[in-house]
Coordinates of C-alpha atoms in Angstrom, one line a residue:
X1 CA 128.4 117.4 139.7
X2 CA 130.0 119.0 136.6
X3 CA 128.8 119.7 133.1
X4 CA 130.9 118.5 130.2
X5 CA 130.6 119.1 126.5
X6 CA 131.8 116.3 124.3
X7 CA 131.9 115.8 120.5
X8 CA 131.7 112.4 118.9
X9 CA 131.3 112.0 115.1
X10 CA 129.1 115.1 114.3
X11 CA 127.2 114.7 117.6
X12 CA 127.1 117.4 120.4
X13 CA 125.6 116.6 123.7
X14 CA 125.9 117.8 127.3
X15 CA 126.2 115.4 130.1
X16 CA 126.2 115.6 133.9
X17 CA 128.8 113.3 135.5
X18 CA 129.3 112.8 139.2
X19 CA 132.9 113.4 140.4
X20 CA 133.2 109.7 141.4
X21 CA 133.0 108.7 137.8
X22 CA 135.9 110.8 136.5
X23 CA 138.6 108.1 137.0
X24 CA 136.5 105.4 135.4
X25 CA 135.3 107.4 132.4
X26 CA 138.4 109.4 131.7
X27 CA 136.3 112.5 131.5
X28 CA 137.9 115.7 132.8
X29 CA 135.9 118.5 134.3
X30 CA 135.5 121.5 132.0
X31 CA 132.7 123.5 133.5
X32 CA 130.7 123.4 136.7
X33 CA 127.0 123.4 136.9
X34 CA 125.9 126.9 137.8
X35 CA 122.6 125.9 139.5
X36 CA 120.6 123.0 140.8
X37 CA 118.0 123.7 138.0
X38 CA 120.6 122.8 135.4
X39 CA 121.2 119.5 137.0
X40 CA 117.5 118.8 137.5
X41 CA 116.8 119.7 133.9
X42 CA 119.6 117.6 132.6
X43 CA 118.5 114.6 134.7
X44 CA 115.0 114.8 133.1
X45 CA 116.3 114.7 129.5
X46 CA 117.2 112.0 127.1
X47 CA 120.2 111.5 124.8
X48 CA 119.6 112.6 121.3
X49 CA 122.8 111.4 119.6
X50 CA 123.0 111.9 115.8
X51 CA 125.6 109.7 114.1
X52 CA 126.1 110.0 110.3
X53 CA 122.6 111.6 110.1
X54 CA 120.8 108.9 112.2
X55 CA 119.2 109.6 115.5
X56 CA 119.9 107.1 118.3
X57 CA 117.8 107.8 121.4
X58 CA 118.5 106.4 124.9
X59 CA 116.5 107.2 128.0
X60 CA 119.0 107.5 130.8
X61 CA 116.7 108.9 133.5
X62 CA 117.3 105.8 135.7
X63 CA 121.1 106.1 135.7
X64 CA 122.8 106.8 139.0
X65 CA 125.7 108.7 137.6
X66 CA 124.8 110.2 134.2
X67 CA 121.9 112.4 133.2
X68 CA 121.9 114.0 129.8
X69 CA 120.7 117.4 128.9
X70 CA 118.7 118.1 125.8
X71 CA 120.8 117.8 122.7
X72 CA 121.8 120.7 120.4
X73 CA 122.3 120.9 116.7
X74 CA 125.2 122.9 115.2
X75 CA 122.9 126.0 115.3
X76 CA 122.3 125.3 119.1
X77 CA 118.5 124.8 118.5
X78 CA 116.9 122.3 120.8
X79 CA 115.6 119.0 119.5
X80 CA 113.4 116.2 120.9
X81 CA 114.3 112.6 120.4
X82 CA 112.0 110.0 118.9
X83 CA 111.3 106.9 121.0
X84 CA 109.6 103.6 120.6
X85 CA 106.4 104.8 122.0
X86 CA 106.1 107.2 119.1
X87 CA 106.9 104.4 116.6
X88 CA 104.4 102.0 118.1
X89 CA 101.8 104.8 118.1
X90 CA 102.6 105.5 114.4
X91 CA 102.2 101.9 113.5
X92 CA 98.9 101.5 115.3
X93 CA 97.5 104.6 113.5
X94 CA 98.8 103.3 110.2
X95 CA 97.1 100.0 110.7
X96 CA 93.8 101.2 112.0
X97 CA 93.7 104.6 110.1
X98 CA 92.1 106.1 113.2
X99 CA 93.5 107.7 116.3
X100 CA 90.5 106.5 118.2
X101 CA 91.0 102.8 117.3
X102 CA 94.7 103.2 117.8
X103 CA 94.1 104.5 121.3
X104 CA 91.9 101.5 122.1
X105 CA 94.6 99.1 120.7
X106 CA 97.3 100.7 122.7
X107 CA 95.2 101.2 125.9
X108 CA 95.8 104.9 126.1
X109 CA 93.7 108.0 125.6
X110 CA 93.2 109.5 122.2
X111 CA 95.0 112.8 123.1
X112 CA 98.1 110.8 123.9
X113 CA 98.0 109.2 120.5
X114 CA 97.7 112.7 118.9
X115 CA 100.5 114.0 121.0
X116 CA 102.9 111.2 120.1
X117 CA 102.2 111.7 116.4
X118 CA 102.8 115.4 116.7
X119 CA 106.1 114.8 118.4
X120 CA 107.1 112.2 115.8
X121 CA 106.2 114.4 112.8
X122 CA 108.0 117.3 114.5
X123 CA 111.1 115.2 114.8
X124 CA 111.0 113.9 111.2
X125 CA 110.1 117.3 109.8
X126 CA 107.3 116.3 107.5
X127 CA 103.6 115.2 107.9
X128 CA 103.2 111.4 108.0
X129 CA 99.4 111.4 107.7
X130 CA 96.7 113.3 105.8
X131 CA 93.7 113.9 108.0
X132 CA 90.4 113.7 106.2
X133 CA 86.8 112.5 106.7
X134 CA 87.7 108.9 105.8
X135 CA 90.4 108.7 108.4
X136 CA 94.2 108.9 108.7
X137 CA 95.8 108.4 105.3
X138 CA 99.6 107.9 105.0
X139 CA 101.4 110.5 103.0
X140 CA 104.3 109.5 100.7
X141 CA 106.7 110.2 103.5
X142 CA 104.5 108.2 105.8
X143 CA 104.6 105.1 103.6
X144 CA 108.4 105.3 103.4
X145 CA 108.7 105.6 107.2
X146 CA 106.2 102.8 107.7
X147 CA 108.5 100.2 106.0
X148 CA 111.5 101.2 108.2
X149 CA 109.4 101.5 111.4
X150 CA 108.0 98.0 111.1
X151 CA 111.5 96.6 110.5
X152 CA 113.0 98.5 113.4
X153 CA 110.3 97.4 115.8
X154 CA 110.6 93.8 114.6
X155 CA 114.3 93.8 115.3
X156 CA 113.8 95.2 118.8
X157 CA 111.1 92.6 119.6
X158 CA 113.3 89.8 118.3
X159 CA 116.3 91.0 120.3
X160 CA 114.2 91.1 123.5
X161 CA 112.8 87.6 122.9
X162 CA 116.4 86.2 122.3
X163 CA 117.9 88.1 125.2
X164 CA 115.3 86.9 127.8
X165 CA 114.4 83.3 126.9
X166 CA 112.9 80.9 129.3
X167 CA 115.7 78.5 130.5
X168 CA 115.8 75.4 128.4
X169 CA 113.3 76.8 125.8
X170 CA 114.0 77.9 122.3
X171 CA 112.5 81.4 121.9
X172 CA 112.7 84.1 119.3
X173 CA 111.3 84.9 115.8
X174 CA 111.6 83.9 112.2
X175 CA 110.4 85.6 109.1
X176 CA 109.8 83.2 106.2
X177 CA 109.4 84.1 102.5
X178 CA 106.9 82.0 100.6
X179 CA 105.7 81.6 97.0
X180 CA 102.1 82.6 96.4
X181 CA 101.3 79.3 94.6
X182 CA 102.1 77.1 97.6
X183 CA 102.0 79.3 100.6
X184 CA 98.5 78.2 101.8
X185 CA 99.2 74.5 101.9
X186 CA 102.6 74.9 103.6
X187 CA 101.7 77.5 106.2
X188 CA 99.1 75.4 107.9
X189 CA 101.3 72.3 108.4
X190 CA 104.3 74.5 109.4
X191 CA 102.4 76.3 112.1
X192 CA 101.1 73.0 113.4
X193 CA 104.6 71.7 113.8
X194 CA 106.0 75.0 115.2
X195 CA 103.3 75.3 117.9
X196 CA 103.9 71.7 118.9
X197 CA 107.7 71.8 119.1
X198 CA 108.6 75.5 119.7
X199 CA 105.6 77.4 121.1
X200 CA 107.8 80.3 122.1
X201 CA 109.0 81.0 118.5
X202 CA 107.0 83.5 116.6
X203 CA 106.7 83.2 112.8
X204 CA 105.8 85.9 110.3
X205 CA 105.4 85.3 106.5
X206 CA 106.2 87.4 103.5
X207 CA 104.7 86.3 100.2
X208 CA 106.3 87.1 96.8
X209 CA 107.8 85.9 93.7
X210 CA 111.4 84.5 93.6
X211 CA 113.1 87.8 92.6
X212 CA 111.4 89.7 95.4
X213 CA 112.1 87.0 98.0
X214 CA 115.8 86.9 96.9
X215 CA 116.2 90.6 97.4
X216 CA 114.5 90.4 100.8
X217 CA 117.0 87.6 101.8
X218 CA 119.9 89.8 100.8
X219 CA 118.6 92.8 102.8
X220 CA 117.8 90.8 105.9
X221 CA 114.0 91.4 105.7
X222 CA 113.4 87.6 105.8
X223 CA 115.5 84.8 107.4
X224 CA 114.7 82.0 104.9
X225 CA 112.6 81.5 101.8
X226 CA 111.2 78.9 99.5
X227 CA 112.1 79.9 95.9
X228 CA 111.3 78.7 92.4
X229 CA 114.4 77.7 90.6
X230 CA 116.5 80.7 91.6
X231 CA 119.7 81.8 89.7
X232 CA 122.9 81.2 91.7
X233 CA 123.3 84.2 94.0
X234 CA 126.5 85.0 96.1
X235 CA 125.7 84.8 99.8
X236 CA 122.6 82.6 99.4
X237 CA 122.7 78.8 99.9
X238 CA 120.0 76.6 98.4
X239 CA 118.7 73.1 99.0
X240 CA 116.4 71.3 96.6
X241 CA 113.1 70.2 98.2
X242 CA 110.5 69.3 95.6
X243 CA 109.8 69.3 91.9
X244 CA 106.4 69.5 90.3
X245 CA 104.9 69.8 86.8
X246 CA 103.2 72.9 85.5
X247 CA 99.6 72.7 84.1
X248 CA 97.5 74.6 81.6
X249 CA 94.6 76.0 83.5
X250 CA 91.2 77.3 82.1
X251 CA 87.8 78.2 83.4
X252 CA 85.5 75.4 84.4
X253 CA 83.8 75.5 81.0
X254 CA 87.0 74.3 79.3
X255 CA 87.8 70.8 78.1
X256 CA 91.2 70.2 79.9
X257 CA 91.5 67.0 81.9
X258 CA 94.1 65.9 84.4
X259 CA 94.6 62.5 82.7
X260 CA 95.1 64.0 79.2
X261 CA 98.4 66.0 79.0
X262 CA 98.4 68.7 76.3
X263 CA 101.2 69.2 73.7
X264 CA 103.2 72.3 73.7
X265 CA 101.4 73.6 70.6
X266 CA 98.2 73.9 72.6
X267 CA 99.7 77.0 74.3
X268 CA 99.4 78.8 71.0
X269 CA 95.7 78.2 70.5
X270 CA 94.2 80.6 73.0
X271 CA 95.5 83.8 74.7
X272 CA 97.5 83.2 77.9
X273 CA 97.4 85.0 81.3
X274 CA 101.0 85.3 82.3
X275 CA 103.1 87.3 84.8
X276 CA 105.3 90.0 83.5
X277 CA 109.0 90.2 83.1
X278 CA 111.3 89.0 84.6
X279 CA 109.2 86.3 86.2
X280 CA 110.8 82.9 85.6
X281 CA 107.5 81.4 84.3
X282 CA 107.2 84.0 81.7
X283 CA 110.7 83.5 80.5
X284 CA 110.2 79.7 80.5
X285 CA 107.1 79.9 78.4
X286 CA 108.5 82.2 75.8
X287 CA 111.8 80.4 75.5
X288 CA 110.4 76.9 75.1
X289 CA 107.6 78.0 72.7
X290 CA 110.1 79.9 70.5
X291 CA 112.4 76.9 70.3
X292 CA 109.4 74.7 69.3
X293 CA 108.1 77.2 66.8
X294 CA 104.9 77.9 68.7
X295 CA 103.6 81.4 68.6
X296 CA 101.8 82.5 71.8
X297 CA 99.5 85.5 72.5
X298 CA 99.4 87.1 75.9
X299 CA 95.9 88.3 76.7
X300 CA 96.9 90.1 80.0
X301 CA 99.8 90.3 82.4
X302 CA 99.2 89.9 86.1
X303 CA 102.0 89.8 88.7
X304 CA 99.8 88.4 91.4
X305 CA 98.4 84.9 91.5
X306 CA 95.0 86.1 92.8
X307 CA 94.5 88.5 89.8
X308 CA 95.6 85.8 87.3
X309 CA 93.0 83.4 88.7
X310 CA 90.3 86.1 88.4
X311 CA 91.1 86.7 84.8
X312 CA 91.1 83.0 84.1
X313 CA 87.8 82.5 85.8
X314 CA 86.3 85.3 83.8
X315 CA 87.4 83.6 80.6
X316 CA 90.0 86.2 79.4
X317 CA 92.5 83.5 78.8
X318 CA 94.2 80.4 80.1
X319 CA 97.0 80.3 82.6
X320 CA 100.1 78.2 83.4
X321 CA 100.7 77.3 87.0
X322 CA 101.3 74.3 89.3
X323 CA 98.1 72.5 90.1
X324 CA 98.5 73.2 93.8
X325 CA 98.0 76.9 93.1
X326 CA 94.5 76.3 91.9
X327 CA 93.5 73.3 94.0
X328 CA 90.5 75.0 95.5
X329 CA 89.1 76.1 92.2
X330 CA 89.8 72.7 90.7
X331 CA 88.0 71.0 93.6
X332 CA 84.9 73.2 93.2
X333 CA 84.9 72.9 89.4
X334 CA 85.6 76.6 88.8
X335 CA 88.8 75.6 86.9
X336 CA 89.9 72.6 84.8
X337 CA 93.5 71.7 84.2
X338 CA 95.8 69.4 82.2
X339 CA 99.6 68.8 82.5
X340 CA 101.8 70.2 79.8
X341 CA 103.5 67.4 77.9
X342 CA 107.0 68.9 78.0
X343 CA 109.6 68.0 80.6
X344 CA 110.8 71.6 80.7
X345 CA 107.4 72.6 82.2
X346 CA 108.2 71.7 85.7
X347 CA 109.4 73.8 88.6
X348 CA 111.9 73.0 91.3
X349 CA 111.3 74.5 94.8
X350 CA 114.3 75.1 97.0
X351 CA 115.0 76.3 100.5
X352 CA 117.2 79.4 100.4
X353 CA 119.2 80.7 103.4
X354 CA 121.7 83.6 103.6
X355 CA 125.3 82.7 104.3
X356 CA 126.4 86.2 105.2
X357 CA 124.8 86.3 108.6
X358 CA 124.4 83.8 111.4
X359 CA 121.1 82.2 112.3
X360 CA 119.6 82.2 115.8
X361 CA 118.5 79.0 117.5
X362 CA 114.9 80.0 116.8
X363 CA 115.6 80.4 113.1
X364 CA 117.7 77.2 112.8
X365 CA 115.0 75.0 114.5
X366 CA 112.1 76.6 112.8
X367 CA 113.8 76.2 109.4
X368 CA 114.1 72.5 110.1
X369 CA 110.4 72.4 110.7
X370 CA 109.7 74.3 107.5
X371 CA 111.6 71.6 105.5
X372 CA 109.7 68.9 107.3
X373 CA 106.4 70.6 106.6
X374 CA 107.2 70.7 102.9
X375 CA 108.0 67.0 102.9
X376 CA 104.7 66.2 104.7
X377 CA 102.7 68.3 102.3
X378 CA 104.3 66.8 99.3
X379 CA 103.1 63.4 100.4
X380 CA 99.4 64.5 100.7
X381 CA 96.7 64.3 98.1
X382 CA 96.5 68.1 98.0
X383 CA 100.0 68.3 96.6
X384 CA 100.2 64.9 94.9
X385 CA 102.0 66.2 91.8
X386 CA 105.0 67.2 93.9
X387 CA 108.0 64.8 94.1
X388 CA 110.3 65.1 97.1
X389 CA 113.9 65.5 96.1
X390 CA 115.3 66.8 99.4
X391 CA 117.3 63.8 100.4

């Protein structure tokens, strides 16, 4: 055996290579191992390869020919490499806010959880949690790391499911972006179809407004999305699915009726609960009212549908939304609603897919089921205002 030092793009590492590998690898002997302890220590270690500032760790303990000694920085100080056990432990603690509950979730002892966190924080160089009486609270650095850790683990899990599918079975994962106003009615039907046709495909959902979902499509955080009248965006293909009218919504004590559309001037009679800029609904309301000479007053701004509905229910103002977004409140009598008598107050929902990266079989097939579920839902009484325009 011989020890060799190699440099590749700002990375220094020491490797032990058997003589039989020299011809295949092109590595030439530079320095012989001076003792068996060097070889044994090297064979117990992991690669800690830093490329352009990013650590890439590979456990090569099982290799017949190559064992890697602990890596060195330019100052020759020893470092440990982060592994996926540490990332999984970090995510479990972040989700449960407790090392005890994380240990139960991971089926390991609590001391192992604490040790993995200590190693991870030592590698990153900053604390990821504040420990107090209420539990484990993420620091600012921890919240940043959480976002990247989830994405990294999701990519690894997806790769594993795609590399090792059951023969003849579509397997993998899809992440779908949905609008808050229609997510509940669509998710139920989509999962019914997915479990029936592709039980080995896992689905996750991200809910947000169109601008957020568009950014997530561009960055690869989601695979497909349902958007509300998006602007043309390079690298994103859209397909029209449904169009539906928008309604003026008030608390149950109001006098709005589904069979009595209200004129545009009605929007100026009471304060409105609207999302903030640059939400498309806000821009639509202000643009159309200004053109019609209607002055509106905004009572409060709320960028989440749930908060908007709370403010409407408490009587702080009236809102503008598709009827499907308030179907439960309308059914129970907590809200009343009336269509707005203006053709501009309608929204078009589209399927958006990135054109800059290929889709896996799981994503392609699940996307077809997503479109089918929207069509099925648009034909039900719960979403009777929607008109299918997908063909």
